[in-house]
PDB file of C-alpha atoms in Angstrom:
ATOM      1  CA  UNK Z   1      85.274 115.152  86.879  1.00 64.00           C
ATOM      2  CA  UNK Z   2      84.030 111.809  89.558  1.00 76.00           C
ATOM      3  CA  UNK Z   3      87.004 110.846  92.203  1.00 91.00           C
ATOM      4  CA  UNK Z   4      87.818 108.428  94.345  1.00 95.00           C
ATOM      5  CA  UNK Z   5      87.548 109.764  97.741  1.00 96.00           C
ATOM      6  CA  UNK Z   6      90.355 108.942 100.877  1.00 96.00           C
ATOM      7  CA  UNK Z   7      91.192 110.026 103.880  1.00 96.00           C
ATOM      8  CA  UNK Z   8      93.562 110.709 105.697  1.00 96.00           C
ATOM      9  CA  UNK Z   9      96.457 111.940 103.590  1.00 95.00           C
ATOM     10  CA  UNK Z  10      98.975 110.706 106.140  1.00 96.00           C
ATOM     11  CA  UNK Z  11      99.291 109.118 108.978  1.00 97.00           C
ATOM     12  CA  UNK Z  12     101.433 109.103 111.165  1.00 97.00           C
ATOM     13  CA  UNK Z  13     101.057 106.274 114.438  1.00 96.00           C
ATOM     14  CA  UNK Z  14     103.158 104.141 117.004  1.00 96.00           C
ATOM     15  CA  UNK Z  15     103.331 100.687 116.597  1.00 95.00           C
ATOM     16  CA  UNK Z  16     100.702  97.911 118.423  1.00 95.00           C
ATOM     17  CA  UNK Z  17      98.480 101.114 118.174  1.00 96.00           C
ATOM     18  CA  UNK Z  18      94.778 100.900 116.318  1.00 97.00           C
ATOM     19  CA  UNK Z  19      94.162 102.506 112.500  1.00 97.00           C
ATOM     20  CA  UNK Z  20      91.759 103.739 110.218  1.00 97.00           C
ATOM     21  CA  UNK Z  21      91.878 104.510 106.624  1.00 97.00           C
ATOM     22  CA  UNK Z  22      88.569 105.536 104.952  1.00 97.00           C
ATOM     23  CA  UNK Z  23      87.693 104.767 101.051  1.00 97.00           C
ATOM     24  CA  UNK Z  24      84.133 106.608  99.260  1.00 96.00           C
ATOM     25  CA  UNK Z  25      84.290 104.843  95.039  1.00 95.00           C
ATOM     26  CA  UNK Z  26      83.441 106.284  91.973  1.00 93.00           C
ATOM     27  CA  UNK Z  27      79.433 106.836  92.929  1.00 91.00           C
ATOM     28  CA  UNK Z  28      77.843 104.132  90.697  1.00 88.00           C
ATOM     29  CA  UNK Z  29      81.142 102.039  91.228  1.00 90.00           C
ATOM     30  CA  UNK Z  30      80.346  98.210  92.024  1.00 89.00           C
ATOM     31  CA  UNK Z  31      83.400  97.077  92.927  1.00 90.00           C
ATOM     32  CA  UNK Z  32      85.616  98.891  95.475  1.00 93.00           C
ATOM     33  CA  UNK Z  33      89.070  97.516  95.995  1.00 94.00           C
ATOM     34  CA  UNK Z  34      91.544  98.485  99.172  1.00 97.00           C
ATOM     35  CA  UNK Z  35      95.831  97.618  97.909  1.00 96.00           C
ATOM     36  CA  UNK Z  36      99.091  97.902 100.141  1.00 97.00           C
ATOM     37  CA  UNK Z  37     102.380  99.099  97.739  1.00 96.00           C
ATOM     38  CA  UNK Z  38     105.237  99.235 100.041  1.00 94.00           C
ATOM     39  CA  UNK Z  39     108.451 101.682  98.935  1.00 88.00           C
ATOM     40  CA  UNK Z  40     109.925 100.745  95.650  1.00 85.00           C
ATOM     41  CA  UNK Z  41     107.185  97.757  94.733  1.00 90.00           C
ATOM     42  CA  UNK Z  42     103.221  97.801  92.619  1.00 92.00           C
ATOM     43  CA  UNK Z  43     100.129  97.269  94.742  1.00 94.00           C
ATOM     44  CA  UNK Z  44      99.067  94.616  96.445  1.00 93.00           C
ATOM     45  CA  UNK Z  45      95.410  93.263  96.496  1.00 93.00           C
ATOM     46  CA  UNK Z  46      94.709  93.295  99.991  1.00 96.00           C
ATOM     47  CA  UNK Z  47      90.837  93.160  99.968  1.00 95.00           C
ATOM     48  CA  UNK Z  48      88.264  93.045  96.889  1.00 93.00           C
ATOM     49  CA  UNK Z  49      84.414  94.285  97.423  1.00 93.00           C
ATOM     50  CA  UNK Z  50      81.537  93.487  94.976  1.00 90.00           C
ATOM     51  CA  UNK Z  51      78.563  95.487  96.476  1.00 91.00           C
ATOM     52  CA  UNK Z  52      79.167  95.344 100.270  1.00 92.00           C
ATOM     53  CA  UNK Z  53      79.979  91.379 100.269  1.00 92.00           C
ATOM     54  CA  UNK Z  54      84.001  90.412 100.642  1.00 92.00           C
ATOM     55  CA  UNK Z  55      85.104  88.934  96.624  1.00 89.00           C
ATOM     56  CA  UNK Z  56      88.786  87.992  97.458  1.00 89.00           C
ATOM     57  CA  UNK Z  57      90.535  88.960 100.757  1.00 93.00           C
ATOM     58  CA  UNK Z  58      92.878  85.850 100.739  1.00 91.00           C
ATOM     59  CA  UNK Z  59      96.262  88.712 100.930  1.00 91.00           C
ATOM     60  CA  UNK Z  60      94.926  90.068 104.153  1.00 94.00           C
ATOM     61  CA  UNK Z  61      96.570  89.139 107.454  1.00 93.00           C
ATOM     62  CA  UNK Z  62      93.496  88.465 108.636  1.00 91.00           C
ATOM     63  CA  UNK Z  63      94.854  88.267 112.068  1.00 95.00           C
ATOM     64  CA  UNK Z  64      94.892  92.642 112.176  1.00 96.00           C
ATOM     65  CA  UNK Z  65      93.458  93.781 109.420  1.00 97.00           C
ATOM     66  CA  UNK Z  66      89.781  93.962 108.136  1.00 96.00           C
ATOM     67  CA  UNK Z  67      88.065  95.745 106.078  1.00 97.00           C
ATOM     68  CA  UNK Z  68      84.231  96.764 105.455  1.00 96.00           C
ATOM     69  CA  UNK Z  69      81.967  97.862 102.985  1.00 95.00           C
ATOM     70  CA  UNK Z  70      78.594  98.327 105.539  1.00 85.00           C
ATOM     71  CA  UNK Z  71      76.055  99.720 102.869  1.00 87.00           C
ATOM     72  CA  UNK Z  72      78.140  98.931  99.915  1.00 85.00           C
ATOM     73  CA  UNK Z  73      79.596 102.698  99.354  1.00 91.00           C
ATOM     74  CA  UNK Z  74      82.486 103.709 100.906  1.00 95.00           C
ATOM     75  CA  UNK Z  75      84.399 101.018 103.293  1.00 97.00           C
ATOM     76  CA  UNK Z  76      86.903 101.480 106.378  1.00 97.00           C
ATOM     77  CA  UNK Z  77      89.533  99.297 106.329  1.00 97.00           C
ATOM     78  CA  UNK Z  78      91.021  98.939 109.945  1.00 97.00           C
ATOM     79  CA  UNK Z  79      94.606  97.791 111.368  1.00 97.00           C
ATOM     80  CA  UNK Z  80      95.281  97.010 114.885  1.00 96.00           C
ATOM     81  CA  UNK Z  81      97.756  96.087 116.236  1.00 96.00           C
ATOM     82  CA  UNK Z  82     100.059  98.688 113.780  1.00 96.00           C
ATOM     83  CA  UNK Z  83     103.020  96.902 113.150  1.00 96.00           C
ATOM     84  CA  UNK Z  84     106.283  98.446 111.747  1.00 96.00           C
ATOM     85  CA  UNK Z  85     106.057  96.333 109.056  1.00 95.00           C
ATOM     86  CA  UNK Z  86     102.578  97.829 108.397  1.00 96.00           C
ATOM     87  CA  UNK Z  87     104.052 101.046 107.041  1.00 97.00           C
ATOM     88  CA  UNK Z  88     103.037 101.259 103.061  1.00 96.00           C
ATOM     89  CA  UNK Z  89     100.723 103.256 100.605  1.00 96.00           C
ATOM     90  CA  UNK Z  90      97.283 101.929 101.346  1.00 97.00           C
ATOM     91  CA  UNK Z  91      95.320 102.524  98.035  1.00 96.00           C
ATOM     92  CA  UNK Z  92      91.954 102.251  97.582  1.00 96.00           C
ATOM     93  CA  UNK Z  93      90.154 101.785  93.971  1.00 94.00           C
ATOM     94  CA  UNK Z  94      86.586 100.967  92.496  1.00 92.00           C
ATOM     95  CA  UNK Z  95      85.650  99.652  89.139  1.00 88.00           C
ATOM     96  CA  UNK Z  96      81.900  99.804  87.308  1.00 83.00           C
ATOM     97  CA  UNK Z  97      81.275  96.037  87.255  1.00 70.00           C
ATOM     98  CA  UNK Z  98      84.445  94.254  87.719  1.00 55.00           C
ATOM     99  CA  UNK Z  99      82.046  90.986  88.232  1.00 54.00           C
ATOM    100  CA  UNK Z 100      83.826  87.756  86.780  1.00 50.00           C
ATOM    101  CA  UNK Z 101      84.542  87.728  83.156  1.00 46.00           C
ATOM    102  CA  UNK Z 102      82.625  90.781  82.776  1.00 50.00           C
ATOM    103  CA  UNK Z 103      85.080  92.140  80.793  1.00 56.00           C
ATOM    104  CA  UNK Z 104      88.891  91.973  80.810  1.00 58.00           C
ATOM    105  CA  UNK Z 105      89.086  95.964  80.198  1.00 66.00           C
ATOM    106  CA  UNK Z 106      87.029  97.683  83.332  1.00 71.00           C
ATOM    107  CA  UNK Z 107      89.428 100.245  84.608  1.00 82.00           C
ATOM    108  CA  UNK Z 108      90.094 100.562  87.743  1.00 87.00           C
ATOM    109  CA  UNK Z 109      90.125 103.997  89.221  1.00 90.00           C
ATOM    110  CA  UNK Z 110      92.531 105.048  92.029  1.00 92.00           C
ATOM    111  CA  UNK Z 111      91.967 107.020  95.274  1.00 94.00           C
ATOM    112  CA  UNK Z 112      95.501 109.880  96.278  1.00 93.00           C
ATOM    113  CA  UNK Z 113      96.043 106.850  98.357  1.00 95.00           C
ATOM    114  CA  UNK Z 114      96.966 106.898 102.309  1.00 96.00           C
ATOM    115  CA  UNK Z 115     100.063 107.022 103.802  1.00 95.00           C
ATOM    116  CA  UNK Z 116     101.017 105.229 106.249  1.00 97.00           C
ATOM    117  CA  UNK Z 117     104.028 105.569 108.420  1.00 97.00           C
ATOM    118  CA  UNK Z 118     104.072 103.933 111.752  1.00 97.00           C
ATOM    119  CA  UNK Z 119     106.757 104.476 115.053  1.00 96.00           C
TER     120      UNK Z 119
ATOM    121  CA  UNK T   1     107.116  83.013  88.437  1.00 64.00           C
ATOM    122  CA  UNK T   2     105.826  86.617  87.872  1.00 73.00           C
ATOM    123  CA  UNK T   3     103.564  87.563  85.676  1.00 91.00           C
ATOM    124  CA  UNK T   4     104.734  90.915  85.410  1.00 96.00           C
ATOM    125  CA  UNK T   5     108.427  91.420  85.278  1.00 96.00           C
ATOM    126  CA  UNK T   6     109.393  95.937  84.261  1.00 96.00           C
ATOM    127  CA  UNK T   7     112.713  95.136  83.254  1.00 95.00           C
ATOM    128  CA  UNK T   8     113.606  98.715  83.817  1.00 94.00           C
ATOM    129  CA  UNK T   9     113.917  99.998  87.819  1.00 92.00           C
ATOM    130  CA  UNK T  10     114.777 103.347  86.564  1.00 94.00           C
ATOM    131  CA  UNK T  11     115.731 105.578  83.249  1.00 94.00           C
ATOM    132  CA  UNK T  12     116.246 108.984  82.523  1.00 96.00           C
ATOM    133  CA  UNK T  13     115.623 110.865  78.918  1.00 96.00           C
ATOM    134  CA  UNK T  14     116.735 114.275  78.039  1.00 96.00           C
ATOM    135  CA  UNK T  15     113.002 115.851  77.426  1.00 96.00           C
ATOM    136  CA  UNK T  16     111.364 115.885  73.982  1.00 96.00           C
ATOM    137  CA  UNK T  17     112.666 112.226  73.263  1.00 96.00           C
ATOM    138  CA  UNK T  18     110.100 109.479  72.880  1.00 96.00           C
ATOM    139  CA  UNK T  19     110.528 106.620  75.848  1.00 97.00           C
ATOM    140  CA  UNK T  20     109.324 103.580  75.607  1.00 97.00           C
ATOM    141  CA  UNK T  21     109.111 101.280  79.308  1.00 98.00           C
ATOM    142  CA  UNK T  22     109.042  97.626  78.487  1.00 97.00           C
ATOM    143  CA  UNK T  23     106.678  95.195  80.299  1.00 97.00           C
ATOM    144  CA  UNK T  24     106.774  91.591  79.684  1.00 97.00           C
ATOM    145  CA  UNK T  25     103.747  89.279  81.232  1.00 97.00           C
ATOM    146  CA  UNK T  26     103.427  85.467  81.395  1.00 95.00           C
ATOM    147  CA  UNK T  27      99.842  83.775  81.545  1.00 92.00           C
ATOM    148  CA  UNK T  28      98.134  81.443  80.175  1.00 91.00           C
ATOM    149  CA  UNK T  29      94.643  82.226  79.661  1.00 90.00           C
ATOM    150  CA  UNK T  30      93.774  83.469  75.794  1.00 90.00           C
ATOM    151  CA  UNK T  31      91.687  86.554  77.465  1.00 89.00           C
ATOM    152  CA  UNK T  32      93.821  89.303  79.261  1.00 90.00           C
ATOM    153  CA  UNK T  33      94.003  93.338  79.610  1.00 91.00           C
ATOM    154  CA  UNK T  34      96.905  94.596  80.304  1.00 93.00           C
ATOM    155  CA  UNK T  35      97.436  98.134  81.817  1.00 93.00           C
ATOM    156  CA  UNK T  36      99.752 101.238  82.366  1.00 96.00           C
ATOM    157  CA  UNK T  37      99.240 103.151  84.974  1.00 95.00           C
ATOM    158  CA  UNK T  38     101.737 106.168  85.830  1.00 96.00           C
ATOM    159  CA  UNK T  39     102.260 107.469  89.360  1.00 95.00           C
ATOM    160  CA  UNK T  40     103.736 111.266  89.989  1.00 94.00           C
ATOM    161  CA  UNK T  41     105.451 111.858  93.904  1.00 89.00           C
ATOM    162  CA  UNK T  42     102.058 112.485  94.803  1.00 87.00           C
ATOM    163  CA  UNK T  43     100.930 109.177  94.839  1.00 87.00           C
ATOM    164  CA  UNK T  44      97.902 108.787  92.857  1.00 88.00           C
ATOM    165  CA  UNK T  45      97.091 105.842  90.614  1.00 91.00           C
ATOM    166  CA  UNK T  46      96.399 107.407  87.061  1.00 92.00           C
ATOM    167  CA  UNK T  47      94.796 105.266  84.330  1.00 91.00           C
ATOM    168  CA  UNK T  48      96.774 105.438  80.633  1.00 94.00           C
ATOM    169  CA  UNK T  49      96.329 102.555  78.706  1.00 93.00           C
ATOM    170  CA  UNK T  50      94.557 100.101  78.296  1.00 92.00           C
ATOM    171  CA  UNK T  51      95.090  96.303  76.097  1.00 93.00           C
ATOM    172  CA  UNK T  52      93.127  93.774  75.242  1.00 90.00           C
ATOM    173  CA  UNK T  53      94.209  89.756  74.239  1.00 91.00           C
ATOM    174  CA  UNK T  54      92.552  90.054  71.303  1.00 91.00           C
ATOM    175  CA  UNK T  55      92.604  93.772  70.379  1.00 90.00           C
ATOM    176  CA  UNK T  56      93.366  93.596  65.945  1.00 88.00           C
ATOM    177  CA  UNK T  57      95.171  96.622  66.898  1.00 93.00           C
ATOM    178  CA  UNK T  58      98.073  98.498  69.152  1.00 95.00           C
ATOM    179  CA  UNK T  59      96.361 100.856  71.628  1.00 94.00           C
ATOM    180  CA  UNK T  60      97.214 104.565  71.202  1.00 95.00           C
ATOM    181  CA  UNK T  61      95.724 107.464  73.316  1.00 93.00           C
ATOM    182  CA  UNK T  62      97.129 111.107  73.259  1.00 96.00           C
ATOM    183  CA  UNK T  63     101.031 110.612  73.593  1.00 96.00           C
ATOM    184  CA  UNK T  64     100.993 107.629  75.293  1.00 97.00           C
ATOM    185  CA  UNK T  65     100.953 103.753  72.853  1.00 97.00           C
ATOM    186  CA  UNK T  66     101.325 100.967  73.310  1.00 97.00           C
ATOM    187  CA  UNK T  67     103.279  98.084  71.531  1.00 96.00           C
ATOM    188  CA  UNK T  68     101.888  94.921  71.533  1.00 96.00           C
ATOM    189  CA  UNK T  69     103.664  92.202  70.447  1.00 96.00           C
ATOM    190  CA  UNK T  70     101.345  89.494  71.601  1.00 94.00           C
ATOM    191  CA  UNK T  71     103.818  86.236  70.430  1.00 94.00           C
ATOM    192  CA  UNK T  72     106.362  88.254  73.052  1.00 96.00           C
ATOM    193  CA  UNK T  73     104.117  88.492  75.485  1.00 96.00           C
ATOM    194  CA  UNK T  74     105.160  91.642  75.746  1.00 97.00           C
ATOM    195  CA  UNK T  75     103.104  95.556  76.290  1.00 97.00           C
ATOM    196  CA  UNK T  76     106.336  97.990  76.498  1.00 98.00           C
ATOM    197  CA  UNK T  77     104.514 101.577  76.683  1.00 98.00           C
ATOM    198  CA  UNK T  78     105.365 104.049  74.279  1.00 98.00           C
ATOM    199  CA  UNK T  79     105.677 108.045  75.175  1.00 97.00           C
ATOM    200  CA  UNK T  80     105.926 110.594  72.586  1.00 95.00           C
ATOM    201  CA  UNK T  81     107.547 113.401  73.064  1.00 94.00           C
ATOM    202  CA  UNK T  82     107.965 113.637  76.438  1.00 96.00           C
ATOM    203  CA  UNK T  83     107.304 116.829  78.880  1.00 96.00           C
ATOM    204  CA  UNK T  84     109.234 117.489  82.427  1.00 96.00           C
ATOM    205  CA  UNK T  85     105.571 116.433  84.097  1.00 96.00           C
ATOM    206  CA  UNK T  86     105.612 112.661  82.370  1.00 97.00           C
ATOM    207  CA  UNK T  87     108.685 112.255  85.869  1.00 97.00           C
ATOM    208  CA  UNK T  88     106.680 109.556  87.627  1.00 97.00           C
ATOM    209  CA  UNK T  89     106.516 105.853  88.511  1.00 97.00           C
ATOM    210  CA  UNK T  90     105.112 103.540  85.766  1.00 98.00           C
ATOM    211  CA  UNK T  91     103.573  99.977  86.497  1.00 97.00           C
ATOM    212  CA  UNK T  92     102.510  97.530  83.891  1.00 97.00           C
ATOM    213  CA  UNK T  93      99.857  95.374  85.198  1.00 95.00           C
ATOM    214  CA  UNK T  94      97.279  92.837  84.010  1.00 93.00           C
ATOM    215  CA  UNK T  95      94.045  90.542  84.046  1.00 89.00           C
ATOM    216  CA  UNK T  96      93.333  87.460  83.483  1.00 86.00           C
ATOM    217  CA  UNK T  97      90.298  87.189  82.215  1.00 78.00           C
ATOM    218  CA  UNK T  98      89.189  83.844  84.699  1.00 69.00           C
ATOM    219  CA  UNK T  99      90.315  86.712  87.930  1.00 73.00           C
ATOM    220  CA  UNK T 100      89.258  89.323  88.812  1.00 71.00           C
ATOM    221  CA  UNK T 101      92.795  90.970  89.812  1.00 79.00           C
ATOM    222  CA  UNK T 102      94.736  93.110  88.403  1.00 86.00           C
ATOM    223  CA  UNK T 103      98.228  92.329  88.893  1.00 91.00           C
ATOM    224  CA  UNK T 104     100.875  95.275  89.125  1.00 94.00           C
ATOM    225  CA  UNK T 105     104.156  94.824  88.169  1.00 95.00           C
ATOM    226  CA  UNK T 106     107.404  96.237  90.194  1.00 94.00           C
ATOM    227  CA  UNK T 107     106.944  99.798  88.340  1.00 96.00           C
ATOM    228  CA  UNK T 108     109.745 102.352  86.138  1.00 97.00           C
ATOM    229  CA  UNK T 109     110.707 105.702  87.268  1.00 96.00           C
ATOM    230  CA  UNK T 110     111.479 107.381  84.319  1.00 97.00           C
ATOM    231  CA  UNK T 111     112.952 111.119  84.883  1.00 97.00           C
ATOM    232  CA  UNK T 112     112.885 113.896  82.764  1.00 96.00           C
ATOM    233  CA  UNK T 113     115.298 116.377  81.782  1.00 96.00           C
ATOM    234  CA  UNK T 114     115.896 119.340  80.667  1.00 94.00           C
TER     235      UNK T 114
END
């Protein structure tokens, strides 16, 4: 069964360092999402890609976070410099279409996540 | 205002009993979809069940069913014959027809007791 792949699974870093997370969506899925999940809360969307284009990055702290999906397949999320408050689970998800209004039932499939601890 | 409200931070249920996890939502869009996800301690979000706003019948998937009460804006998840492996966080989520985003509630931690 196809899965969303993420690496690394765990990352410990010191504040002010740079970190990067990688996501490979399910093959053929046009839409890719990055979420941040703080302990005890639900995931919150950071950025959404449709193919290689960003369609929503309104919640992405752009002074330190960046995301790219250059060839419309896998994606990288970077934090530079990391801060203590960035400690969280970073989840990647993909869906087949995700185009606006195409289907409200379009399910997002999640990867195992990357747990980040900033010291 | 919260779009998705899960009022039960945690629940303890005896194995083999049925359990209901509450979820209420807020939207003015007539077209929307409701999702339930399970998140075990490993961290992965596992899709469980989906209910569309225009669906006439409550969704069912194996031991999972969704008690959809549209007038009350309620979409409770029912797990029948609970198992130890059901212990996890459960998230209710919604996508509105005019938006691509899925908005998640804060979750309910379910503990199944042997």
